[in-house]
PDB file of C-alpha atoms and ligand atoms in Angstrom:
ATOM      1  CA  UNK J   1       7.794  -6.018 -19.010  1.00  0.00           C
ATOM      2  CA  UNK J   2       5.144  -8.665 -18.674  1.00  0.00           C
ATOM      3  CA  UNK J   3       1.427  -8.051 -18.155  1.00  0.00           C
ATOM      4  CA  UNK J   4      -0.304 -10.810 -16.219  1.00  0.00           C
ATOM      5  CA  UNK J   5      -4.079 -11.071 -15.854  1.00  0.00           C
ATOM      6  CA  UNK J   6      -4.500 -14.551 -14.452  1.00  0.00           C
ATOM      7  CA  UNK J   7      -3.943 -14.936 -10.669  1.00  0.00           C
ATOM      8  CA  UNK J   8      -2.704 -18.530 -11.053  1.00  0.00           C
ATOM      9  CA  UNK J   9      -0.176 -17.466 -13.661  1.00  0.00           C
ATOM     10  CA  UNK J  10       0.957 -14.652 -11.332  1.00  0.00           C
ATOM     11  CA  UNK J  11       1.430 -17.052  -8.434  1.00  0.00           C
ATOM     12  CA  UNK J  12       3.329 -19.597 -10.563  1.00  0.00           C
ATOM     13  CA  UNK J  13       5.596 -16.870 -11.884  1.00  0.00           C
ATOM     14  CA  UNK J  14       6.259 -15.499  -8.387  1.00  0.00           C
ATOM     15  CA  UNK J  15       6.907 -18.990  -7.028  1.00  0.00           C
ATOM     16  CA  UNK J  16       9.463 -19.670  -9.760  1.00  0.00           C
ATOM     17  CA  UNK J  17      11.141 -16.318  -9.067  1.00  0.00           C
ATOM     18  CA  UNK J  18      11.339 -16.992  -5.343  1.00  0.00           C
ATOM     19  CA  UNK J  19      12.788 -20.435  -5.944  1.00  0.00           C
ATOM     20  CA  UNK J  20      15.446 -18.887  -8.159  1.00  0.00           C
ATOM     21  CA  UNK J  21      16.507 -16.809  -5.137  1.00  0.00           C
ATOM     22  CA  UNK J  22      15.261 -13.443  -6.392  1.00  0.00           C
ATOM     23  CA  UNK J  23      13.968 -10.899  -3.873  1.00  0.00           C
ATOM     24  CA  UNK J  24      10.449  -9.888  -4.899  1.00  0.00           C
ATOM     25  CA  UNK J  25       9.036  -6.395  -4.366  1.00  0.00           C
ATOM     26  CA  UNK J  26       5.389  -5.482  -4.815  1.00  0.00           C
ATOM     27  CA  UNK J  27       3.654  -2.122  -5.145  1.00  0.00           C
ATOM     28  CA  UNK J  28      -0.114  -2.500  -4.828  1.00  0.00           C
ATOM     29  CA  UNK J  29      -2.128   0.238  -6.588  1.00  0.00           C
ATOM     30  CA  UNK J  30      -5.542   0.957  -8.009  1.00  0.00           C
ATOM     31  CA  UNK J  31      -3.978   2.409 -11.146  1.00  0.00           C
ATOM     32  CA  UNK J  32      -4.291   5.769 -12.900  1.00  0.00           C
ATOM     33  CA  UNK J  33      -0.681   6.113 -11.877  1.00  0.00           C
ATOM     34  CA  UNK J  34       1.038   9.336 -10.864  1.00  0.00           C
ATOM     35  CA  UNK J  35       4.467  10.288  -9.518  1.00  0.00           C
ATOM     36  CA  UNK J  36       3.427   9.191  -6.014  1.00  0.00           C
ATOM     37  CA  UNK J  37       2.955   5.624  -7.232  1.00  0.00           C
ATOM     38  CA  UNK J  38       6.146   5.780  -9.293  1.00  0.00           C
ATOM     39  CA  UNK J  39       8.125   6.936  -6.256  1.00  0.00           C
ATOM     40  CA  UNK J  40       7.032   3.702  -4.554  1.00  0.00           C
ATOM     41  CA  UNK J  41       8.193   1.726  -7.592  1.00  0.00           C
ATOM     42  CA  UNK J  42      11.626   3.376  -7.267  1.00  0.00           C
ATOM     43  CA  UNK J  43      11.780   2.342  -3.606  1.00  0.00           C
ATOM     44  CA  UNK J  44      10.774  -1.210  -4.567  1.00  0.00           C
ATOM     45  CA  UNK J  45      13.479  -1.303  -7.255  1.00  0.00           C
ATOM     46  CA  UNK J  46      16.069  -0.383  -4.630  1.00  0.00           C
ATOM     47  CA  UNK J  47      14.771  -3.022  -2.223  1.00  0.00           C
ATOM     48  CA  UNK J  48      14.149  -5.943  -4.576  1.00  0.00           C
ATOM     49  CA  UNK J  49      15.440  -7.709  -7.698  1.00  0.00           C
ATOM     50  CA  UNK J  50      12.078  -8.232  -9.319  1.00  0.00           C
ATOM     51  CA  UNK J  51       9.246  -5.707  -9.024  1.00  0.00           C
ATOM     52  CA  UNK J  52       5.553  -6.376  -9.500  1.00  0.00           C
ATOM     53  CA  UNK J  53       3.089  -3.506  -9.656  1.00  0.00           C
ATOM     54  CA  UNK J  54      -0.482  -4.564  -9.095  1.00  0.00           C
ATOM     55  CA  UNK J  55      -3.277  -2.653 -10.810  1.00  0.00           C
ATOM     56  CA  UNK J  56      -6.654  -3.501  -9.342  1.00  0.00           C
ATOM     57  CA  UNK J  57      -9.577  -1.251  -8.451  1.00  0.00           C
ATOM     58  CA  UNK J  58     -10.739  -3.311  -5.508  1.00  0.00           C
ATOM     59  CA  UNK J  59     -14.527  -3.216  -5.219  1.00  0.00           C
ATOM     60  CA  UNK J  60     -14.645  -4.539  -1.652  1.00  0.00           C
ATOM     61  CA  UNK J  61     -13.016  -1.397  -0.252  1.00  0.00           C
ATOM     62  CA  UNK J  62     -15.633   0.939  -1.727  1.00  0.00           C
ATOM     63  CA  UNK J  63     -18.887   1.665   0.090  1.00  0.00           C
ATOM     64  CA  UNK J  64     -22.186   1.445  -1.825  1.00  0.00           C
ATOM     65  CA  UNK J  65     -22.364   5.232  -2.235  1.00  0.00           C
ATOM     66  CA  UNK J  66     -18.690   5.713  -3.072  1.00  0.00           C
ATOM     67  CA  UNK J  67     -16.892   6.381  -6.347  1.00  0.00           C
ATOM     68  CA  UNK J  68     -16.110   2.853  -7.621  1.00  0.00           C
ATOM     69  CA  UNK J  69     -17.731   3.531 -11.008  1.00  0.00           C
ATOM     70  CA  UNK J  70     -16.114   6.938 -11.370  1.00  0.00           C
ATOM     71  CA  UNK J  71     -12.663   5.852 -10.247  1.00  0.00           C
ATOM     72  CA  UNK J  72     -10.298   6.955 -13.066  1.00  0.00           C
ATOM     73  CA  UNK J  73      -8.701   4.239 -15.184  1.00  0.00           C
ATOM     74  CA  UNK J  74      -6.127   4.258 -18.020  1.00  0.00           C
ATOM     75  CA  UNK J  75      -4.566   0.854 -18.448  1.00  0.00           C
ATOM     76  CA  UNK J  76      -2.376   1.637 -21.476  1.00  0.00           C
ATOM     77  CA  UNK J  77      -0.914   4.760 -19.910  1.00  0.00           C
ATOM     78  CA  UNK J  78      -0.264   2.896 -16.644  1.00  0.00           C
ATOM     79  CA  UNK J  79       1.578   0.143 -18.518  1.00  0.00           C
ATOM     80  CA  UNK J  80       3.717   2.663 -20.419  1.00  0.00           C
ATOM     81  CA  UNK J  81       4.680   4.393 -17.144  1.00  0.00           C
ATOM     82  CA  UNK J  82       5.547   1.047 -15.536  1.00  0.00           C
ATOM     83  CA  UNK J  83       7.632   0.010 -18.520  1.00  0.00           C
ATOM     84  CA  UNK J  84       9.562   3.302 -18.393  1.00  0.00           C
ATOM     85  CA  UNK J  85      10.183   2.806 -14.651  1.00  0.00           C
ATOM     86  CA  UNK J  86      11.586  -0.711 -15.134  1.00  0.00           C
ATOM     87  CA  UNK J  87       8.712  -2.618 -13.520  1.00  0.00           C
ATOM     88  CA  UNK J  88       9.076  -6.336 -14.287  1.00  0.00           C
ATOM     89  CA  UNK J  89       5.431  -7.383 -14.088  1.00  0.00           C
ATOM     90  CA  UNK J  90       2.131  -5.517 -14.126  1.00  0.00           C
ATOM     91  CA  UNK J  91      -0.438  -7.739 -12.456  1.00  0.00           C
ATOM     92  CA  UNK J  92      -3.899  -6.553 -13.486  1.00  0.00           C
ATOM     93  CA  UNK J  93      -6.514  -9.167 -12.658  1.00  0.00           C
ATOM     94  CA  UNK J  94     -10.237  -8.873 -13.355  1.00  0.00           C
ATOM     95  CA  UNK J  95     -12.595  -8.766 -10.369  1.00  0.00           C
ATOM     96  CA  UNK J  96     -14.213 -12.185 -10.953  1.00  0.00           C
ATOM     97  CA  UNK J  97     -10.748 -13.757 -11.068  1.00  0.00           C
ATOM     98  CA  UNK J  98      -9.854 -12.194  -7.718  1.00  0.00           C
ATOM     99  CA  UNK J  99     -13.098 -12.850  -5.836  1.00  0.00           C
ATOM    100  CA  UNK J 100     -14.989 -16.124  -6.226  1.00  0.00           C
ATOM    101  CA  UNK J 101     -18.703 -15.302  -6.542  1.00  0.00           C
ATOM    102  CA  UNK J 102     -19.343 -17.101  -3.235  1.00  0.00           C
ATOM    103  CA  UNK J 103     -16.265 -15.867  -1.348  1.00  0.00           C
ATOM    104  CA  UNK J 104     -16.829 -15.614   2.396  1.00  0.00           C
ATOM    105  CA  UNK J 105     -13.448 -15.012   4.006  1.00  0.00           C
ATOM    106  CA  UNK J 106     -12.216 -11.525   4.928  1.00  0.00           C
ATOM    107  CA  UNK J 107      -9.386 -10.014   6.950  1.00  0.00           C
ATOM    108  CA  UNK J 108     -10.512  -7.680   9.723  1.00  0.00           C
ATOM    109  CA  UNK J 109      -8.513  -5.457  12.067  1.00  0.00           C
ATOM    110  CA  UNK J 110     -10.389  -4.344  15.142  1.00  0.00           C
ATOM    111  CA  UNK J 111      -8.561  -1.483  16.828  1.00  0.00           C
ATOM    112  CA  UNK J 112      -6.475   0.684  14.499  1.00  0.00           C
ATOM    113  CA  UNK J 113      -9.443   0.875  12.113  1.00  0.00           C
ATOM    114  CA  UNK J 114     -11.880   2.294  14.680  1.00  0.00           C
ATOM    115  CA  UNK J 115     -11.284   5.955  13.863  1.00  0.00           C
ATOM    116  CA  UNK J 116     -10.372   8.194  10.914  1.00  0.00           C
ATOM    117  CA  UNK J 117     -11.204   6.564   7.559  1.00  0.00           C
ATOM    118  CA  UNK J 118     -12.338   3.414   9.368  1.00  0.00           C
ATOM    119  CA  UNK J 119     -15.104   5.389  11.057  1.00  0.00           C
ATOM    120  CA  UNK J 120     -16.242   7.315   8.007  1.00  0.00           C
ATOM    121  CA  UNK J 121     -15.902   4.415   5.559  1.00  0.00           C
ATOM    122  CA  UNK J 122     -17.378   1.329   7.256  1.00  0.00           C
ATOM    123  CA  UNK J 123     -15.990  -1.863   5.735  1.00  0.00           C
ATOM    124  CA  UNK J 124     -13.237  -0.003   3.868  1.00  0.00           C
ATOM    125  CA  UNK J 125     -10.303  -1.544   5.715  1.00  0.00           C
ATOM    126  CA  UNK J 126     -11.852  -4.990   5.632  1.00  0.00           C
ATOM    127  CA  UNK J 127     -11.744  -4.663   1.841  1.00  0.00           C
ATOM    128  CA  UNK J 128      -8.212  -3.262   1.847  1.00  0.00           C
ATOM    129  CA  UNK J 129      -6.771  -5.931   4.148  1.00  0.00           C
ATOM    130  CA  UNK J 130      -8.526  -8.738   2.329  1.00  0.00           C
ATOM    131  CA  UNK J 131      -7.194  -7.673  -1.049  1.00  0.00           C
ATOM    132  CA  UNK J 132      -3.698  -6.962   0.268  1.00  0.00           C
ATOM    133  CA  UNK J 133      -3.569 -10.413   1.883  1.00  0.00           C
ATOM    134  CA  UNK J 134      -4.689 -11.943  -1.423  1.00  0.00           C
ATOM    135  CA  UNK J 135      -2.123  -9.902  -3.378  1.00  0.00           C
ATOM    136  CA  UNK J 136       0.597 -11.034  -0.962  1.00  0.00           C
ATOM    137  CA  UNK J 137      -0.411 -14.647  -1.562  1.00  0.00           C
ATOM    138  CA  UNK J 138      -0.431 -14.146  -5.328  1.00  0.00           C
ATOM    139  CA  UNK J 139       2.798 -12.163  -5.721  1.00  0.00           C
ATOM    140  CA  UNK J 140       4.778 -13.723  -2.802  1.00  0.00           C
ATOM    141  CA  UNK J 141       6.759 -10.566  -2.037  1.00  0.00           C
ATOM    142  CA  UNK J 142       9.743 -10.213   0.272  1.00  0.00           C
ATOM    143  CA  UNK J 143       9.001  -6.509   0.455  1.00  0.00           C
ATOM    144  CA  UNK J 144       5.857  -4.454  -0.181  1.00  0.00           C
ATOM    145  CA  UNK J 145       5.803  -0.674  -0.513  1.00  0.00           C
ATOM    146  CA  UNK J 146       2.900   1.555   0.556  1.00  0.00           C
ATOM    147  CA  UNK J 147       2.543   5.337   0.731  1.00  0.00           C
ATOM    148  CA  UNK J 148       2.307   7.509   3.865  1.00  0.00           C
ATOM    149  CA  UNK J 149      -0.430   9.327   1.956  1.00  0.00           C
ATOM    150  CA  UNK J 150      -2.733   6.608   3.320  1.00  0.00           C
ATOM    151  CA  UNK J 151      -1.215   6.742   6.796  1.00  0.00           C
ATOM    152  CA  UNK J 152      -3.895   4.706   8.551  1.00  0.00           C
ATOM    153  CA  UNK J 153      -3.813   2.099   5.792  1.00  0.00           C
ATOM    154  CA  UNK J 154      -0.035   1.736   6.109  1.00  0.00           C
ATOM    155  CA  UNK J 155      -0.285   1.207   9.873  1.00  0.00           C
ATOM    156  CA  UNK J 156      -3.156  -1.260   9.534  1.00  0.00           C
ATOM    157  CA  UNK J 157      -1.259  -3.245   6.885  1.00  0.00           C
ATOM    158  CA  UNK J 158       1.819  -3.361   9.123  1.00  0.00           C
ATOM    159  CA  UNK J 159      -0.393  -4.717  11.903  1.00  0.00           C
ATOM    160  CA  UNK J 160      -1.950  -7.372   9.650  1.00  0.00           C
ATOM    161  CA  UNK J 161       1.483  -8.427   8.420  1.00  0.00           C
ATOM    162  CA  UNK J 162       2.707  -8.790  11.992  1.00  0.00           C
ATOM    163  CA  UNK J 163      -0.399 -10.429  13.420  1.00  0.00           C
ATOM    164  CA  UNK J 164      -0.879 -12.910  10.556  1.00  0.00           C
ATOM    165  CA  UNK J 165       2.880 -13.616  10.224  1.00  0.00           C
ATOM    166  CA  UNK J 166       3.203 -12.701   6.570  1.00  0.00           C
ATOM    167  CA  UNK J 167       6.915 -13.024   5.734  1.00  0.00           C
ATOM    168  CA  UNK J 168       6.845  -9.595   4.098  1.00  0.00           C
ATOM    169  CA  UNK J 169       8.743  -6.444   4.992  1.00  0.00           C
ATOM    170  CA  UNK J 170       6.486  -3.399   4.774  1.00  0.00           C
ATOM    171  CA  UNK J 171       8.189  -0.219   3.610  1.00  0.00           C
ATOM    172  CA  UNK J 172       6.542   3.206   3.722  1.00  0.00           C
ATOM    173  CA  UNK J 173       7.177   5.926   1.141  1.00  0.00           C
ATOM    174  CA  UNK J 174       6.762   9.690   1.707  1.00  0.00           C
ATOM    175  CA  UNK J 175       3.822  11.666   0.310  1.00  0.00           C
ATOM    176  CA  UNK J 176       4.469  13.196  -3.102  1.00  0.00           C
ATOM    177  CA  UNK J 177       2.737  16.502  -3.762  1.00  0.00           C
ATOM    178  CA  UNK J 178       1.857  18.750  -6.660  1.00  0.00           C
ATOM    179  CA  UNK J 179       3.720  22.087  -6.847  1.00  0.00           C
ATOM    180  CA  UNK J 180       0.904  23.763  -4.881  1.00  0.00           C
ATOM    181  CA  UNK J 181       1.081  21.195  -2.078  1.00  0.00           C
ATOM    182  CA  UNK J 182      -1.922  19.054  -3.022  1.00  0.00           C
ATOM    183  CA  UNK J 183      -1.103  15.409  -2.287  1.00  0.00           C
ATOM    184  CA  UNK J 184      -1.000  13.514  -5.565  1.00  0.00           C
ATOM    185  CA  UNK J 185      -3.988  11.251  -5.945  1.00  0.00           C
ATOM    186  CA  UNK J 186      -5.718   9.489  -8.821  1.00  0.00           C
ATOM    187  CA  UNK J 187      -8.922  11.107  -7.568  1.00  0.00           C
ATOM    188  CA  UNK J 188      -7.623  14.668  -8.113  1.00  0.00           C
ATOM    189  CA  UNK J 189      -8.649  14.276 -11.745  1.00  0.00           C
ATOM    190  CA  UNK J 190     -12.295  14.178 -10.660  1.00  0.00           C
ATOM    191  CA  UNK J 191     -12.181  17.475  -8.717  1.00  0.00           C
ATOM    192  CA  UNK J 192     -14.254  20.248 -10.241  1.00  0.00           C
ATOM    193  CA  UNK J 193     -12.339  23.525 -10.820  1.00  0.00           C
ATOM    194  CA  UNK J 194     -13.708  25.237  -7.681  1.00  0.00           C
ATOM    195  CA  UNK J 195     -12.707  22.290  -5.482  1.00  0.00           C
ATOM    196  CA  UNK J 196      -9.273  22.039  -7.111  1.00  0.00           C
ATOM    197  CA  UNK J 197      -8.656  25.720  -6.315  1.00  0.00           C
ATOM    198  CA  UNK J 198      -9.450  25.104  -2.640  1.00  0.00           C
ATOM    199  CA  UNK J 199      -7.613  21.759  -2.366  1.00  0.00           C
ATOM    200  CA  UNK J 200      -4.170  23.274  -1.524  1.00  0.00           C
ATOM    201  CA  UNK J 201      -5.649  24.433   1.763  1.00  0.00           C
ATOM    202  CA  UNK J 202      -5.557  20.894   3.144  1.00  0.00           C
ATOM    203  CA  UNK J 203      -1.766  20.816   3.181  1.00  0.00           C
ATOM    204  CA  UNK J 204      -1.481  24.512   4.082  1.00  0.00           C
ATOM    205  CA  UNK J 205      -3.559  23.841   7.176  1.00  0.00           C
ATOM    206  CA  UNK J 206      -1.390  20.874   8.188  1.00  0.00           C
ATOM    207  CA  UNK J 207       1.713  23.023   7.687  1.00  0.00           C
ATOM    208  CA  UNK J 208       0.202  25.720   9.919  1.00  0.00           C
ATOM    209  CA  UNK J 209      -0.135  23.132  12.697  1.00  0.00           C
ATOM    210  CA  UNK J 210       3.447  22.016  12.095  1.00  0.00           C
ATOM    211  CA  UNK J 211       4.677  25.604  12.412  1.00  0.00           C
ATOM    212  CA  UNK J 212       2.849  25.936  15.737  1.00  0.00           C
ATOM    213  CA  UNK J 213       4.217  22.567  16.886  1.00  0.00           C
ATOM    214  CA  UNK J 214       7.754  23.578  15.972  1.00  0.00           C
ATOM    215  CA  UNK J 215       7.276  26.749  18.010  1.00  0.00           C
ATOM    216  CA  UNK J 216       6.472  24.538  21.018  1.00  0.00           C
ATOM    217  CA  UNK J 217       2.678  24.259  20.873  1.00  0.00           C
ATOM    218  CA  UNK J 218       1.625  20.890  22.312  1.00  0.00           C
ATOM    219  CA  UNK J 219      -2.005  21.513  23.252  1.00  0.00           C
ATOM    220  CA  UNK J 220      -4.094  19.260  21.042  1.00  0.00           C
ATOM    221  CA  UNK J 221      -7.018  21.685  20.889  1.00  0.00           C
ATOM    222  CA  UNK J 222      -4.730  24.538  19.830  1.00  0.00           C
ATOM    223  CA  UNK J 223      -3.119  22.448  17.078  1.00  0.00           C
ATOM    224  CA  UNK J 224      -6.545  21.426  15.846  1.00  0.00           C
ATOM    225  CA  UNK J 225      -7.687  25.036  15.907  1.00  0.00           C
ATOM    226  CA  UNK J 226      -4.713  26.082  13.758  1.00  0.00           C
ATOM    227  CA  UNK J 227      -5.753  23.558  11.131  1.00  0.00           C
ATOM    228  CA  UNK J 228      -9.418  24.608  11.188  1.00  0.00           C
ATOM    229  CA  UNK J 229      -8.505  28.304  11.046  1.00  0.00           C
ATOM    230  CA  UNK J 230      -6.367  27.767   7.945  1.00  0.00           C
ATOM    231  CA  UNK J 231      -8.920  25.503   6.301  1.00  0.00           C
ATOM    232  CA  UNK J 232     -11.577  28.202   6.701  1.00  0.00           C
ATOM    233  CA  UNK J 233     -14.726  27.820   4.656  1.00  0.00           C
ATOM    234  CA  UNK J 234     -14.116  24.962   2.246  1.00  0.00           C
ATOM    235  CA  UNK J 235     -17.398  25.095   0.372  1.00  0.00           C
ATOM    236  CA  UNK J 236     -18.213  23.390  -1.954  1.00  0.00           C
ATOM    237  CA  UNK J 237     -16.247  20.977   0.257  1.00  0.00           C
ATOM    238  CA  UNK J 238     -16.677  20.093   3.930  1.00  0.00           C
ATOM    239  CA  UNK J 239     -14.447  18.508   6.566  1.00  0.00           C
ATOM    240  CA  UNK J 240     -15.253  14.840   7.039  1.00  0.00           C
ATOM    241  CA  UNK J 241     -12.807  14.410   9.916  1.00  0.00           C
ATOM    242  CA  UNK J 242      -9.858  16.163  11.459  1.00  0.00           C
ATOM    243  CA  UNK J 243      -8.003  14.258  14.178  1.00  0.00           C
ATOM    244  CA  UNK J 244      -4.791  14.610  16.129  1.00  0.00           C
ATOM    245  CA  UNK J 245      -3.878  11.030  17.007  1.00  0.00           C
ATOM    246  CA  UNK J 246      -1.008   9.124  18.540  1.00  0.00           C
ATOM    247  CA  UNK J 247       1.184   8.064  15.621  1.00  0.00           C
ATOM    248  CA  UNK J 248       1.372   4.453  16.824  1.00  0.00           C
ATOM    249  CA  UNK J 249      -2.019   3.659  18.363  1.00  0.00           C
ATOM    250  CA  UNK J 250      -4.051   6.051  16.177  1.00  0.00           C
ATOM    251  CA  UNK J 251      -6.033   6.920  19.301  1.00  0.00           C
ATOM    252  CA  UNK J 252      -6.705  10.552  20.130  1.00  0.00           C
ATOM    253  CA  UNK J 253      -3.552  11.976  21.671  1.00  0.00           C
ATOM    254  CA  UNK J 254      -5.571  13.436  24.537  1.00  0.00           C
ATOM    255  CA  UNK J 255      -5.027  16.996  25.688  1.00  0.00           C
ATOM    256  CA  UNK J 256      -1.352  17.143  24.823  1.00  0.00           C
ATOM    257  CA  UNK J 257       0.598  16.047  21.753  1.00  0.00           C
ATOM    258  CA  UNK J 258       3.712  14.973  23.646  1.00  0.00           C
ATOM    259  CA  UNK J 259       4.457  11.699  21.839  1.00  0.00           C
ATOM    260  CA  UNK J 260       4.729  11.738  18.021  1.00  0.00           C
ATOM    261  CA  UNK J 261       1.334  12.523  16.536  1.00  0.00           C
ATOM    262  CA  UNK J 262      -0.360  12.266  13.213  1.00  0.00           C
ATOM    263  CA  UNK J 263      -2.735  14.993  12.156  1.00  0.00           C
ATOM    264  CA  UNK J 264      -5.067  13.401   9.637  1.00  0.00           C
ATOM    265  CA  UNK J 265      -7.933  14.967   7.783  1.00  0.00           C
ATOM    266  CA  UNK J 266     -10.472  14.098   5.141  1.00  0.00           C
ATOM    267  CA  UNK J 267     -12.444  16.610   3.122  1.00  0.00           C
ATOM    268  CA  UNK J 268     -15.488  15.743   1.077  1.00  0.00           C
ATOM    269  CA  UNK J 269     -15.723  17.720  -2.158  1.00  0.00           C
ATOM    270  CA  UNK J 270     -18.559  17.123  -4.622  1.00  0.00           C
ATOM    271  CA  UNK J 271     -18.030  13.515  -5.727  1.00  0.00           C
ATOM    272  CA  UNK J 272     -14.432  13.363  -4.464  1.00  0.00           C
ATOM    273  CA  UNK J 273     -13.117  12.759  -0.981  1.00  0.00           C
ATOM    274  CA  UNK J 274      -9.519  13.863  -0.346  1.00  0.00           C
ATOM    275  CA  UNK J 275      -7.313  12.805   2.554  1.00  0.00           C
ATOM    276  CA  UNK J 276      -4.026  14.201   3.793  1.00  0.00           C
ATOM    277  CA  UNK J 277      -1.856  13.966   6.887  1.00  0.00           C
ATOM    278  CA  UNK J 278       1.293  15.156   8.561  1.00  0.00           C
ATOM    279  CA  UNK J 279       3.443  13.510  11.223  1.00  0.00           C
ATOM    280  CA  UNK J 280       4.745  15.715  14.026  1.00  0.00           C
ATOM    281  CA  UNK J 281       7.617  14.396  16.055  1.00  0.00           C
TER     282      UNK J 281
HETATM  283  P1  AMP Q 301      -3.953   4.001  -4.674  1.00  0.00           P
HETATM  284  O1  AMP Q 301      -3.719   3.653  -6.112  1.00  0.00           O
HETATM  285  O2  AMP Q 301      -4.482   5.380  -4.470  1.00  0.00           O
HETATM  286  O3  AMP Q 301      -4.677   2.936  -3.914  1.00  0.00           O
HETATM  287  O4  AMP Q 301      -2.507   4.047  -4.016  1.00  0.00           O
HETATM  288  C1  AMP Q 301      -1.587   2.996  -4.154  1.00  0.00           C
HETATM  289  C2  AMP Q 301      -0.405   3.248  -3.251  1.00  0.00           C
HETATM  290  O5  AMP Q 301       0.195   4.486  -3.607  1.00  0.00           O
HETATM  291  C3  AMP Q 301      -0.800   3.359  -1.770  1.00  0.00           C
HETATM  292  O6  AMP Q 301       0.201   2.732  -0.985  1.00  0.00           O
HETATM  293  C4  AMP Q 301      -0.827   4.854  -1.549  1.00  0.00           C
HETATM  294  O7  AMP Q 301      -0.563   5.220  -0.223  1.00  0.00           O
HETATM  295  C5  AMP Q 301       0.311   5.298  -2.462  1.00  0.00           C
HETATM  296  N1  AMP Q 301       0.132   6.708  -2.828  1.00  0.00           N
HETATM  297  C6  AMP Q 301      -0.975   7.303  -3.329  1.00  0.00           C
HETATM  298  N2  AMP Q 301      -0.782   8.622  -3.485  1.00  0.00           N
HETATM  299  C7  AMP Q 301       0.483   8.870  -3.067  1.00  0.00           C
HETATM  300  C8  AMP Q 301       1.288  10.051  -2.968  1.00  0.00           C
HETATM  301  N3  AMP Q 301       0.807  11.238  -3.314  1.00  0.00           N
HETATM  302  N4  AMP Q 301       2.548   9.926  -2.487  1.00  0.00           N
HETATM  303  C9  AMP Q 301       3.036   8.711  -2.118  1.00  0.00           C
HETATM  304  N5  AMP Q 301       2.338   7.569  -2.190  1.00  0.00           N
HETATM  305  C10 AMP Q 301       1.076   7.641  -2.652  1.00  0.00           C
END
């Protein structure tokens, strides 16, 4: 396995690979890898001949009051996990190599990013799309794999790829969870014990809505109520948002959840914001 730091070296390597006819897969991550990330690597290995995992804590997707400085990092452990998984290249650039000090160009999506995390984290998706576009240009993938854990992100990246004609196939991977249902996340490490004890309620509440949906409940307000009821008092956490949205447009589904919907929620715990979602079809 090769570790590449220099963006130019990464691009030259990818260009040579593409010219040799290899199919390139990329898995973009911010590191502190867990099974969720590794499940995406396994998908990429099935889909491509040569797999690049990118490790970059992207500052432009963090707001000024967010957890950029506290974001967990463990480069050596990440590399060992990648090696064991058969990753071909770990691309781990430094911030000044990725962003010129006077960079002025960003990628912005105007509609799918209006709600959910786009509303509570202004500028977040501008940072995500900009870095993903840059990573596509540096790793030249045929296929890129992203997790359903970040459901809005996946849909926004699909839209960017379509609208900017990136020749990249976007593949989504299912959410991997801890035994108690908590969606795996690098940020879970930063939960204090009280918050970690409450965290399973996020998924439990989504499952309660799914049970109601499977029993025929289609009223949006009733589905939402099931989630809130199960969430109960989350202190020391608090709900940031809870939305039942159309799975394609990400707009509120209106009074009835007749088309496939996504129930997405974000909970702010002390110093850690967790997101989760479920798709009902
Ligand atoms: P992150 O390092 O958190 O930016 O995530 C990198 C990629 O891994 C994104 O495409 C995430 O959606 C995906 N991911 C994160 N957590 C999970 C999980 N629990 N299951 C599946 N994919 C995940």
